[in-house]
mmCIF file of C-alpha atoms and ligand atoms in Angstrom:
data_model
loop_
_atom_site.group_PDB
_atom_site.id
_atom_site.type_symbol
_atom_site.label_atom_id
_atom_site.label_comp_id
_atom_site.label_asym_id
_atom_site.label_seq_id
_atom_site.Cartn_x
_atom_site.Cartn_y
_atom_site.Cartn_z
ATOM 1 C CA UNK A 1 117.958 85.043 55.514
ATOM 2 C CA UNK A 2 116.526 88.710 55.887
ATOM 3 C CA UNK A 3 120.138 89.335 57.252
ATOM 4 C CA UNK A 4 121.840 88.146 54.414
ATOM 5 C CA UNK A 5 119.059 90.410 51.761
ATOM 6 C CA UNK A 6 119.135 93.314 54.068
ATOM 7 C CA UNK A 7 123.014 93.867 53.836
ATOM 8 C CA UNK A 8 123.247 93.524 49.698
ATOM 9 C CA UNK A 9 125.906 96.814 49.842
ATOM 10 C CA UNK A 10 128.452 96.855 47.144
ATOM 11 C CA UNK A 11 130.896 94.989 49.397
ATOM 12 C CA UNK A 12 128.866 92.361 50.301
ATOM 13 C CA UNK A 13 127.925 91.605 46.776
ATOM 14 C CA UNK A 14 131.608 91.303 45.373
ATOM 15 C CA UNK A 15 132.083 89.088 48.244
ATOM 16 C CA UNK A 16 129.144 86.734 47.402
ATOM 17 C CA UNK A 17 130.851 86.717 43.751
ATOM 18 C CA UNK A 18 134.086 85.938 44.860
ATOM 19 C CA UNK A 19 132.504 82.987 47.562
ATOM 20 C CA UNK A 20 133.625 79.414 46.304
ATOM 21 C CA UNK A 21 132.926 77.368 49.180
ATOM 22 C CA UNK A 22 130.021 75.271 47.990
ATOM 23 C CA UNK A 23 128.184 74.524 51.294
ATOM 24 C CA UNK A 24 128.629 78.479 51.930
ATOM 25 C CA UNK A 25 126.615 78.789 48.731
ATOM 26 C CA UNK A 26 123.875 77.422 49.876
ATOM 27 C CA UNK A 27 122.065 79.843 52.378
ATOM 28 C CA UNK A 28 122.505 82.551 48.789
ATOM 29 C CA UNK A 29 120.196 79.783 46.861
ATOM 30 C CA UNK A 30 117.707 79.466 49.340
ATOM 31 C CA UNK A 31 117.266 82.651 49.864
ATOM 32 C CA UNK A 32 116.907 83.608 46.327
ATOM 33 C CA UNK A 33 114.691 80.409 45.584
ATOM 34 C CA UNK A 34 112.253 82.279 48.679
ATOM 35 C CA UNK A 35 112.512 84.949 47.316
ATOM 36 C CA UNK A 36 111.278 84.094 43.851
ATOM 37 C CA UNK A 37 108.540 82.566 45.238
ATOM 38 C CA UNK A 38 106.728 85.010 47.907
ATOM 39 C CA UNK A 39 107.193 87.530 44.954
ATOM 40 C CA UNK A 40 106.813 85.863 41.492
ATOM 41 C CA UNK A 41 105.362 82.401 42.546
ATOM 42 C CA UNK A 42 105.684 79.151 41.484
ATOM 43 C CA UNK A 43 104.935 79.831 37.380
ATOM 44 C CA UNK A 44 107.384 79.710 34.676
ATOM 45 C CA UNK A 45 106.627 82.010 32.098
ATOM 46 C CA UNK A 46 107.233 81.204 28.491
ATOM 47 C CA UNK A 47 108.296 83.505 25.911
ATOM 48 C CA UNK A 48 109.041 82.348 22.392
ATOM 49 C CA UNK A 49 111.810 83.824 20.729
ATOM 50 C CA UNK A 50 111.844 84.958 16.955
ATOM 51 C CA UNK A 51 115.308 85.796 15.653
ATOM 52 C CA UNK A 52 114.305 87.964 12.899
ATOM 53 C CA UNK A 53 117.220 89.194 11.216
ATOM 54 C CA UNK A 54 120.792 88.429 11.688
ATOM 55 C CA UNK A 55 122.174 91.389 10.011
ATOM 56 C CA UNK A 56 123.977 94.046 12.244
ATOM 57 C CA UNK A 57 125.840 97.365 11.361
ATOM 58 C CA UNK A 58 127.660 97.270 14.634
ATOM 59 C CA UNK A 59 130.915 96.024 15.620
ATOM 60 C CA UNK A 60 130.351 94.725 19.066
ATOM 61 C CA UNK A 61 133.807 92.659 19.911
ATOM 62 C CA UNK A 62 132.173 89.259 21.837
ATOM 63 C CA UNK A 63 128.935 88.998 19.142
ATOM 64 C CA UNK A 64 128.945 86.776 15.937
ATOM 65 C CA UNK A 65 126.553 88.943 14.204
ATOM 66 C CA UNK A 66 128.566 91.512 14.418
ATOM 67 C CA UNK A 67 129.319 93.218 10.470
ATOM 68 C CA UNK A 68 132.904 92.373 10.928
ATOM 69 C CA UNK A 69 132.043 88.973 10.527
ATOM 70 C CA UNK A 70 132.190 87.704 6.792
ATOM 71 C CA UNK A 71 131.610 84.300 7.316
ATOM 72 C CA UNK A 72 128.191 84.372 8.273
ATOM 73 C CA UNK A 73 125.283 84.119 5.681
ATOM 74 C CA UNK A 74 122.783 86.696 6.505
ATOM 75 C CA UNK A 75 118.830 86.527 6.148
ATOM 76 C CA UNK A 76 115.915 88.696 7.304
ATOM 77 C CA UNK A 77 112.838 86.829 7.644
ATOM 78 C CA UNK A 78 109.570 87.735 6.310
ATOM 79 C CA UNK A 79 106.409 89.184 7.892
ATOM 80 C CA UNK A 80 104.484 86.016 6.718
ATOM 81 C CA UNK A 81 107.276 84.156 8.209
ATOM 82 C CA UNK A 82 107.022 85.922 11.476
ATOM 83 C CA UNK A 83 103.640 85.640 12.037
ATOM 84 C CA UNK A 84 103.601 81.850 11.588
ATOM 85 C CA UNK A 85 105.885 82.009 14.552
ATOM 86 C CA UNK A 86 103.855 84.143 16.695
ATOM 87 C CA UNK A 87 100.615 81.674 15.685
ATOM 88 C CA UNK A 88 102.901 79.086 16.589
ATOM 89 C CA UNK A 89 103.868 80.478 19.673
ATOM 90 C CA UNK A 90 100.457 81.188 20.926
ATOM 91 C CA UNK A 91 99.389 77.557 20.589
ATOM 92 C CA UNK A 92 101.941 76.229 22.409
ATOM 93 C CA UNK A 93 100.199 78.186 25.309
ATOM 94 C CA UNK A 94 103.265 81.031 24.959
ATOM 95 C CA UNK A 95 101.646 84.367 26.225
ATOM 96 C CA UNK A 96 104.560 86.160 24.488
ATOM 97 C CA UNK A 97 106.464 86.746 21.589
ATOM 98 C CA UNK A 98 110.000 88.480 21.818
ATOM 99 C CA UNK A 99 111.421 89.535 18.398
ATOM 100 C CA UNK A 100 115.159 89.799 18.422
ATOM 101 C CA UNK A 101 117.607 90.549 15.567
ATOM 102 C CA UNK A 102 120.628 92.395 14.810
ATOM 103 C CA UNK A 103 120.773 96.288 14.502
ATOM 104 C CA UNK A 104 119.347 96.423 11.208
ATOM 105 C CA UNK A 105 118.074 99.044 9.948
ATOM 106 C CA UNK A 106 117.101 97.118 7.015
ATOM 107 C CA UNK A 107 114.029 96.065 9.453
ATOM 108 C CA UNK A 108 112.541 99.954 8.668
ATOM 109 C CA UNK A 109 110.666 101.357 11.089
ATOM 110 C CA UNK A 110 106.971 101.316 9.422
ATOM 111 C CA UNK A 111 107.771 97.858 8.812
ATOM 112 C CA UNK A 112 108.142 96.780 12.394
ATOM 113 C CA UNK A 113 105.455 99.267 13.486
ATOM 114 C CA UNK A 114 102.961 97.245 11.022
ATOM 115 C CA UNK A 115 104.292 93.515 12.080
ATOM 116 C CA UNK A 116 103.681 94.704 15.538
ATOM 117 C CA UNK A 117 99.848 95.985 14.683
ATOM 118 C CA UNK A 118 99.628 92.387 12.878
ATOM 119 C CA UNK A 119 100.811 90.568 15.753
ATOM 120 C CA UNK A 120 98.382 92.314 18.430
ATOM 121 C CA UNK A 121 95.263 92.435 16.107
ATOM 122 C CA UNK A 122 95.486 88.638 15.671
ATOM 123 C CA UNK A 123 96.862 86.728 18.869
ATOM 124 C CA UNK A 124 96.679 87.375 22.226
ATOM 125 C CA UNK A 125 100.410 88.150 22.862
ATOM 126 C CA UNK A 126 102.632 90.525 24.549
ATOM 127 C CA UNK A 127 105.321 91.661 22.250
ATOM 128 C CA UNK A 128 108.893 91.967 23.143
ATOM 129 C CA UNK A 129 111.122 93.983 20.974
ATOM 130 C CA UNK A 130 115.175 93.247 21.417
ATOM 131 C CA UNK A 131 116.509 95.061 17.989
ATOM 132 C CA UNK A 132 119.079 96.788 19.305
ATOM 133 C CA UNK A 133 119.744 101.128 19.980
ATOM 134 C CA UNK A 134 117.374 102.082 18.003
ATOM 135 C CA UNK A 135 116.655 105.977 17.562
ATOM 136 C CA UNK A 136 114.098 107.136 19.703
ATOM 137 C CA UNK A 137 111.555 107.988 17.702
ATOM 138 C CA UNK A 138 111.489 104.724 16.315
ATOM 139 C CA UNK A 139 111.052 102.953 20.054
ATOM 140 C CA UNK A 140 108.179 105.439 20.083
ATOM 141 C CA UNK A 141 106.480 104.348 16.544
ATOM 142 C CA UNK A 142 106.687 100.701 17.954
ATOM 143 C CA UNK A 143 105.224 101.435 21.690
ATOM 144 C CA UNK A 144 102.025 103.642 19.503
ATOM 145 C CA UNK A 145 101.975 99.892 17.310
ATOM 146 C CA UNK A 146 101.634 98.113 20.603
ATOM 147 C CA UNK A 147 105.089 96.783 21.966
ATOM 148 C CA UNK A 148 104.913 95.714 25.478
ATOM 149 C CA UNK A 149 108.456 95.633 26.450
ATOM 150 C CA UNK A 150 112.210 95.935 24.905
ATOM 151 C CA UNK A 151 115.237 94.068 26.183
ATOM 152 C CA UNK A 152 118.443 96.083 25.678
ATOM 153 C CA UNK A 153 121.294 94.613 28.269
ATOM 154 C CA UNK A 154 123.655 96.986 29.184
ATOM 155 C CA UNK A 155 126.417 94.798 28.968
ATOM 156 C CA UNK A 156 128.758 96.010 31.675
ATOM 157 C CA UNK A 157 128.349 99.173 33.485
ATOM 158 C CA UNK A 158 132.138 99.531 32.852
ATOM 159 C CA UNK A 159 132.527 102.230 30.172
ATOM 160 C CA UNK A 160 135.989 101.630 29.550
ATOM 161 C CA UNK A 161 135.702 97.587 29.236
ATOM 162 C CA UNK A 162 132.342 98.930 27.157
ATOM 163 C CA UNK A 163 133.966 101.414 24.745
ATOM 164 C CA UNK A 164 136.418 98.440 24.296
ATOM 165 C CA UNK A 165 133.704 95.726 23.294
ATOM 166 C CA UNK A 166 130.839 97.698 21.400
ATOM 167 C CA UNK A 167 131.920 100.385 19.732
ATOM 168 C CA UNK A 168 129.584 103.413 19.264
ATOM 169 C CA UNK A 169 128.015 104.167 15.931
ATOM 170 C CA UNK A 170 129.784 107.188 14.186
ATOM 171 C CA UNK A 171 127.716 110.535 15.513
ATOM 172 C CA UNK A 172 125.145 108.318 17.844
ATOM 173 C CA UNK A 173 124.262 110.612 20.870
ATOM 174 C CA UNK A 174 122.860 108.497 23.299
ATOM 175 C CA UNK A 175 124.130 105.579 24.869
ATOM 176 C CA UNK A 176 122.116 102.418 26.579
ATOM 177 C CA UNK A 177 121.360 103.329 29.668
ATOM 178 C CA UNK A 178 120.005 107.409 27.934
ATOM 179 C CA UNK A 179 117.960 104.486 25.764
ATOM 180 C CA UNK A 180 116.690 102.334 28.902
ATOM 181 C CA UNK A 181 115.688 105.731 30.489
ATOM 182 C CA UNK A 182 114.020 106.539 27.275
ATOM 183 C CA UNK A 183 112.127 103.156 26.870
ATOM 184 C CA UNK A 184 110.457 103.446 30.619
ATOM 185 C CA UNK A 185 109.068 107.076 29.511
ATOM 186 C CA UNK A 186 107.489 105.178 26.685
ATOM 187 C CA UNK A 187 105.986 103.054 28.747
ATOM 188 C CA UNK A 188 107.768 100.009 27.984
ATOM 189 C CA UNK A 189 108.543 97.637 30.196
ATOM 190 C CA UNK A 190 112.101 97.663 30.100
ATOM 191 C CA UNK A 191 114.860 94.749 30.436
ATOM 192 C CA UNK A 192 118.243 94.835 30.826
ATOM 193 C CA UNK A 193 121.620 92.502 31.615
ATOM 194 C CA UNK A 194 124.807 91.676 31.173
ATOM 195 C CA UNK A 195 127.076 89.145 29.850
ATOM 196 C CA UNK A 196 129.530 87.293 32.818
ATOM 197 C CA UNK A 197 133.090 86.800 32.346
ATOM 198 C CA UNK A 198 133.745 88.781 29.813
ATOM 199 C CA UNK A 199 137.597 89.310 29.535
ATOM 200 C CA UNK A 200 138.058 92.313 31.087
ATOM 201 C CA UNK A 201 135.399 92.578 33.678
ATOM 202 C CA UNK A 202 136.006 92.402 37.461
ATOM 203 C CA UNK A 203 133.992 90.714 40.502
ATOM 204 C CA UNK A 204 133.645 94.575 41.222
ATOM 205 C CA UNK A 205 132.306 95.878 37.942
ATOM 206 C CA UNK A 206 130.237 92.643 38.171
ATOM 207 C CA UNK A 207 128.671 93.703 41.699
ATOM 208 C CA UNK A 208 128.333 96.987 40.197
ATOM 209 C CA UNK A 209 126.264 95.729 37.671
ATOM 210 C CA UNK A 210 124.082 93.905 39.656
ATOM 211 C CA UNK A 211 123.593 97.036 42.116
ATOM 212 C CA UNK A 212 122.488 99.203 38.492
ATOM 213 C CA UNK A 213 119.776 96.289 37.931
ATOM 214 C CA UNK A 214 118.054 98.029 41.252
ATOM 215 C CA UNK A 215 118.510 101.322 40.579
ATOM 216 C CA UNK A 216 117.030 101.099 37.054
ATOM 217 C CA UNK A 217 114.062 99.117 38.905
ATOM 218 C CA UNK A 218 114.169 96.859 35.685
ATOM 219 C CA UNK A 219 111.401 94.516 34.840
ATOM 220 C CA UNK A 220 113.001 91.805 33.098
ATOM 221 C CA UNK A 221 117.074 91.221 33.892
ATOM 222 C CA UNK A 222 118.624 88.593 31.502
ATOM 223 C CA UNK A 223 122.446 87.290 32.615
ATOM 224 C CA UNK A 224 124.401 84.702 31.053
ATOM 225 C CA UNK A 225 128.207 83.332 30.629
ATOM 226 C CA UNK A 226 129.861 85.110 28.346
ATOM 227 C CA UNK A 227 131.072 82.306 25.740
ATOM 228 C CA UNK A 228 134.169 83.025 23.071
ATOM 229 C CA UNK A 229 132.799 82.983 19.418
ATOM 230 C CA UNK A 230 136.115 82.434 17.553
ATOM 231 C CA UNK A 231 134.476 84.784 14.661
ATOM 232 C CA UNK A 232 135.074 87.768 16.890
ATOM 233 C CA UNK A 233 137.626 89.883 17.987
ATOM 234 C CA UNK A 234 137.153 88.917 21.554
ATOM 235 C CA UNK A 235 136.743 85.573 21.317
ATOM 236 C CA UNK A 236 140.295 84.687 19.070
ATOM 237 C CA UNK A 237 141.409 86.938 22.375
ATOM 238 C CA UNK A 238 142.629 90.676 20.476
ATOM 239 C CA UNK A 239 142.661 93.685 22.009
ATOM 240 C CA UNK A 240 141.457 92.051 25.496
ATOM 241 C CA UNK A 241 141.326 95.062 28.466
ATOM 242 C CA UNK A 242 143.708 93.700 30.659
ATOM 243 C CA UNK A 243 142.694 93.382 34.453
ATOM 244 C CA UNK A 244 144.608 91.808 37.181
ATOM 245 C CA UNK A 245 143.848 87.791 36.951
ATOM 246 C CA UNK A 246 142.343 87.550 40.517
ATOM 247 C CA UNK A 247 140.413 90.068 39.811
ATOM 248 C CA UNK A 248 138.725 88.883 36.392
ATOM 249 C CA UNK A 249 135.137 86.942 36.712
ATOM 250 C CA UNK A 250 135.187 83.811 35.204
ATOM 251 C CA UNK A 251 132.815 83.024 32.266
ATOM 252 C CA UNK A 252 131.799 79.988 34.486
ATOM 253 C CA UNK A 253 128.228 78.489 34.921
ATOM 254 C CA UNK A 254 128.447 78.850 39.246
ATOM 255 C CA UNK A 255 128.958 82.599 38.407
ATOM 256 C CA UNK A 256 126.176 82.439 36.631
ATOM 257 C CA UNK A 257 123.998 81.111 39.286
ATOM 258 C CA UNK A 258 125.272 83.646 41.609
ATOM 259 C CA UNK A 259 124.774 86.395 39.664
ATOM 260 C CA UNK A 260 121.100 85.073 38.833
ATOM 261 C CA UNK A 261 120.747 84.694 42.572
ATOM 262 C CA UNK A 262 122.083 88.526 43.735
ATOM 263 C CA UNK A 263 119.761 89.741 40.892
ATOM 264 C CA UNK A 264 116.469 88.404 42.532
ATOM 265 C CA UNK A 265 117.525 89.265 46.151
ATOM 266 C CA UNK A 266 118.024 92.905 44.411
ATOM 267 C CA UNK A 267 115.344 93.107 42.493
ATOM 268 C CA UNK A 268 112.535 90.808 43.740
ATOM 269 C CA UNK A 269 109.867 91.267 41.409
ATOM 270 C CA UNK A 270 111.559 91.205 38.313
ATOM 271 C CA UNK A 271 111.405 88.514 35.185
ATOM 272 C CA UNK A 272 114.278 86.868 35.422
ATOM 273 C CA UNK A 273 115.317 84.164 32.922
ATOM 274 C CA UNK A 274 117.341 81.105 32.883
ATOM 275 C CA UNK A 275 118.922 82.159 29.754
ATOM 276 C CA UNK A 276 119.710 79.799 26.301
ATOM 277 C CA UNK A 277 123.690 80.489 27.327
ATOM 278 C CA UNK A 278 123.482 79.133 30.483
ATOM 279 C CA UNK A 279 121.726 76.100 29.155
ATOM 280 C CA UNK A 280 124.738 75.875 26.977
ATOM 281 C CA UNK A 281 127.335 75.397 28.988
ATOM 282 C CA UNK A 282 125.000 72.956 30.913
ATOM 283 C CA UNK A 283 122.844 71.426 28.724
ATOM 284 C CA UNK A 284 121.630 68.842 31.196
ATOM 285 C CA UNK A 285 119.970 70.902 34.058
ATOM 286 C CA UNK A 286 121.099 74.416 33.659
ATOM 287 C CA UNK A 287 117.844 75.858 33.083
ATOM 288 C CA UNK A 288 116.524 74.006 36.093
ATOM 289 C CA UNK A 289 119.574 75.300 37.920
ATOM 290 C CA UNK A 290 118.539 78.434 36.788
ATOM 291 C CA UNK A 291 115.471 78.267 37.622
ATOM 292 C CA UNK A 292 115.950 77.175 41.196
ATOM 293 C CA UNK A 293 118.200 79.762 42.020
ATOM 294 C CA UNK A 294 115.657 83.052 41.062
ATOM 295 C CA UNK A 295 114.839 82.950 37.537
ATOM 296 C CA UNK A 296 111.263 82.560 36.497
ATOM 297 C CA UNK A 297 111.299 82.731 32.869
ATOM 298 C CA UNK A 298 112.469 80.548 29.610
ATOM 299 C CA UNK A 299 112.435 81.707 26.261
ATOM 300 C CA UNK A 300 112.015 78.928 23.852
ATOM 301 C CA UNK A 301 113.136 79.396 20.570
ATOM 302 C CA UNK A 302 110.889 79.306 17.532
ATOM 303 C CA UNK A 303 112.379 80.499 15.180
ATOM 304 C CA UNK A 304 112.588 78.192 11.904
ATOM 305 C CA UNK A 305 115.368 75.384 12.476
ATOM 306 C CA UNK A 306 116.725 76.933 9.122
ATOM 307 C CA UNK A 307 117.409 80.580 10.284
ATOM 308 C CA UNK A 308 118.356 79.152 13.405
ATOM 309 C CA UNK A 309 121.631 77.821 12.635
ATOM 310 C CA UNK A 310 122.761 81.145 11.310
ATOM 311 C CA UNK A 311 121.551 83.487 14.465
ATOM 312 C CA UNK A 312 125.019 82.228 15.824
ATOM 313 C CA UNK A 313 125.560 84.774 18.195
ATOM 314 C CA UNK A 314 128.088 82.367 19.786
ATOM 315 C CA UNK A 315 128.804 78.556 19.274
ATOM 316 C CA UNK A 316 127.351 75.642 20.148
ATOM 317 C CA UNK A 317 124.000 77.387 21.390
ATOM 318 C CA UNK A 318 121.699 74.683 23.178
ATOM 319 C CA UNK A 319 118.740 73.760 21.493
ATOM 320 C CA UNK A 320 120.154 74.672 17.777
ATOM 321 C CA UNK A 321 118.808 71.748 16.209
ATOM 322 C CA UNK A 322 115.498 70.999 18.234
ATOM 323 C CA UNK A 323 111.769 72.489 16.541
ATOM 324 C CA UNK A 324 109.845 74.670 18.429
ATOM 325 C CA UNK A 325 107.575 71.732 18.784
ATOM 326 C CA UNK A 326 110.481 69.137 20.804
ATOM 327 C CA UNK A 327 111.318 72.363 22.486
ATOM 328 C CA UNK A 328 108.193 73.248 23.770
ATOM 329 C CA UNK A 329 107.614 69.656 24.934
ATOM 330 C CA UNK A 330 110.936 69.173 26.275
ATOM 331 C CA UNK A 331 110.753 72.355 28.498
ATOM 332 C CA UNK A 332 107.146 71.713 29.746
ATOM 333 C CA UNK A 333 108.510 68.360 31.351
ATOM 334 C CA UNK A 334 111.523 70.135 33.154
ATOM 335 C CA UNK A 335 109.400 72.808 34.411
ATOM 336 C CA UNK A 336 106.995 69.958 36.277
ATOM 337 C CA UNK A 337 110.090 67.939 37.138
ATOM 338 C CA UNK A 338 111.316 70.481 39.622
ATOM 339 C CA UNK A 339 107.684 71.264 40.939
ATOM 340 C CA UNK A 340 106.623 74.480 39.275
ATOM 341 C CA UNK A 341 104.250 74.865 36.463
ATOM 342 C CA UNK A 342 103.586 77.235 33.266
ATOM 343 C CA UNK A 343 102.238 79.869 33.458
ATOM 344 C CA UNK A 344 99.154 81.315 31.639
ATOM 345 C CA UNK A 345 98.863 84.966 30.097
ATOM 346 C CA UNK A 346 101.410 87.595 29.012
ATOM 347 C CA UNK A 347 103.130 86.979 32.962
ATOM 348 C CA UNK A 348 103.898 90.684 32.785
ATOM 349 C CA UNK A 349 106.260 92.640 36.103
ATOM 350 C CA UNK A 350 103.876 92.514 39.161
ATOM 351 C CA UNK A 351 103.802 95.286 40.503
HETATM 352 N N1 LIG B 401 121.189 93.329 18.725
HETATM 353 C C1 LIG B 401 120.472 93.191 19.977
HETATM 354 C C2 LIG B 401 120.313 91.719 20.382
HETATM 355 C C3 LIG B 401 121.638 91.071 20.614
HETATM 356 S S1 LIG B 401 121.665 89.387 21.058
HETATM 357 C C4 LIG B 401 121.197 93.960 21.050
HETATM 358 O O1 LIG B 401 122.371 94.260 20.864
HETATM 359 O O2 LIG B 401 120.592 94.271 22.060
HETATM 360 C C5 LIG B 401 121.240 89.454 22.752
HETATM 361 C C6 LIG B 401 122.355 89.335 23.768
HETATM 362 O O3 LIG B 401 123.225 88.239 23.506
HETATM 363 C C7 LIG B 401 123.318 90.499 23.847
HETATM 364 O O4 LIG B 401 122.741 91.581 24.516
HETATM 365 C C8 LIG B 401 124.504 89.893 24.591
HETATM 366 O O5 LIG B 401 124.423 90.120 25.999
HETATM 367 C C9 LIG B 401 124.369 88.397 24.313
HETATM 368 N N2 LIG B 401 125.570 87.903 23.642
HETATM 369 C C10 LIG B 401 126.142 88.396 22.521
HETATM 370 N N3 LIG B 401 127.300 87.749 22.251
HETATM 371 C C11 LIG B 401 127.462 86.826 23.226
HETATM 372 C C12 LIG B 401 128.473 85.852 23.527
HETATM 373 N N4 LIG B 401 129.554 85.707 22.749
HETATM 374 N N5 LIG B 401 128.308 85.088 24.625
HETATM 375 C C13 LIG B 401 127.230 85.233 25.412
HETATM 376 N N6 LIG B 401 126.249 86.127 25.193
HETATM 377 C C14 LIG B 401 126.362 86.919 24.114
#
């Protein structure tokens, strides 16, 4: 096993990727599963997730929220109605809360700085913030309000294949990774990720990727299949960077599970979830999958069933139709079906 962590070069990576052979497989899960364990333990850490606002200004290619995309009805949710969440959250024994929304600037600054102060004078929660590039004097009002931690995945380290799927704002002068740099001087804890499969992306990009997770020493890493929303560009298959066919990663969910597993042999300590997509396209026992091959973390959704339905980033997301209540109880009983437990507290990076 050390052999096989000790030797994660760029080369060895892709090849990992590009392994099919399922009994060849296995030595990658256990060693990520022992991994996860000596340096993250046995706890699953819970985060509930508040979509906030599904309005977005940008034109990312693979997203449904994207502002391209007429056919969505659009809402922003109140603080009132956030807060319920967050009390919600907390007595479901979730140490954090994780707002996420579209790049909407209609969520102003002071506004978010206040809901934060709101949040952390009441409950006992870390707070999350996932609201896109934000300038950075606004990820600096939020840390002063009391943000824990922002998730901004990088999407693919690529910058051609990115240039082609997320477009940059007119006049923006920083990019993701100048924000993720940004965000650790603040004294966030930072995540990152990317999507797998999308068109356009090789096994090498895709090691790539995973080799940036390290170097960035992230503390949370989300991954997930890449799955075609026919509202977008991408997904009704326009403009697609073309790549030679053996080369292209499959959106698949055994990619996923590698990529999950590379990411914890790479970066031991981080929070690693089994993420909502990959529960997807596996609705029966991805997140256990997930979870057995070096993630640690779920984030159950609370956001009210009615919002819900329209935060349809892509279709067919698991869990759509399921209250935060089935949800929680659901998720507590896979957790102690594959022998780990939940944990207590804001399960922060160990460090
Ligand atoms: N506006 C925020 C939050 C976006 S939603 C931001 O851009 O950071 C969170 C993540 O969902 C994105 O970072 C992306 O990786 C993922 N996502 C978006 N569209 C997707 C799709 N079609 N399939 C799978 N994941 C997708």
């Amino acid at each position: 096993m050390h052999n096989l962590i000790d030797n994660l070069t760029l080369d060895a990576v892709e090849q990992w990727l590009r392994q099919d052979d399922r009994d060849a497989l296995e030595p990658l899960w256990a060693a990520a599963d022992a991994v996860r364990r000596e340096h993250v333990g046995d706890a699953v850490h819970l985060r509930g997730l508040i979509e906030i606002s599904n309005y977005c200004v940008r034109q990312c290619a693979y997203c449904g929220l994207a502002v391209t995309n007429p056919y969505l009805e659009r809402y922003r949710m109140s603080d009132e109605e956030v807060l319920d969440c967050a009390r919600q959250a907390h007595r479901f024994g979730y140490g954090t809360v994780v707002i996420q929304g579209g790049e909407d600037y209609g969520l102003e600054t002071d506004r978010i700085a206040g809901l934060i102060r709101k949040i952390k004078s009441e409950l006992p929660l870390a707070v999350t913030l996932s609201l896109g590039e934000r300038e950075p004097k606004e990820l600096a009002a939020w840390r002063t309000a009391g943000a824990d931690r922002y998730l901004l995945r990088f999407e693919t380290s690529d910058p051609e294949l990115y240039a082609r799927i997320h477009p940059p704002r007119p006049r923006q002068t920083y990019d993701r990774f100048d924000l993720l740099r940004r965000l650790r001087e603040l004294g966030y804890e930072v995540g990152s990720g990317v999507m797998i499969g999308i068109p356009g992306q090789t096994y090498r990009t895709l090691a790539r990727d995973i080799l940036k997770f390290e170097v960035f020493d992230l503390d949370m890493i989300g991954v997930g299949p890449y799955i075609p929303n026919p509202l977008t560009p991408l997904g009704r298959g326009e403009d697609v960077f073309a790549v030679d066919p053996d080369d292209q990663v499959p959106n698949e969910e055994q990619m996923t599970y590698k990529v999950i597993a590379l990411t914890r042999l790479v970066c031991p300590q981080a929070n690693i979830p089994s993420t909502t997509a990959l529960a997807t396209i596996n609705r029966d026992a991805g997140r256990e999958l997930g979870l057995s091959r070096g993630a640690n973390v779920v984030m159950p959704n609370v956001t009210p069933v009615k919002y819900r339905t329209r935060y349809e980033i892509y279709p067919g997301k698991a869990c759509l139709n399921e209250t935060a209540q089935a949800c929680q109880g659901c998720l507590r009983g896979r957790i102690h079906a594959i022998g780990r437990f939940v944990g207590q507290g804001p399960g922060g990076r160990l460090r």
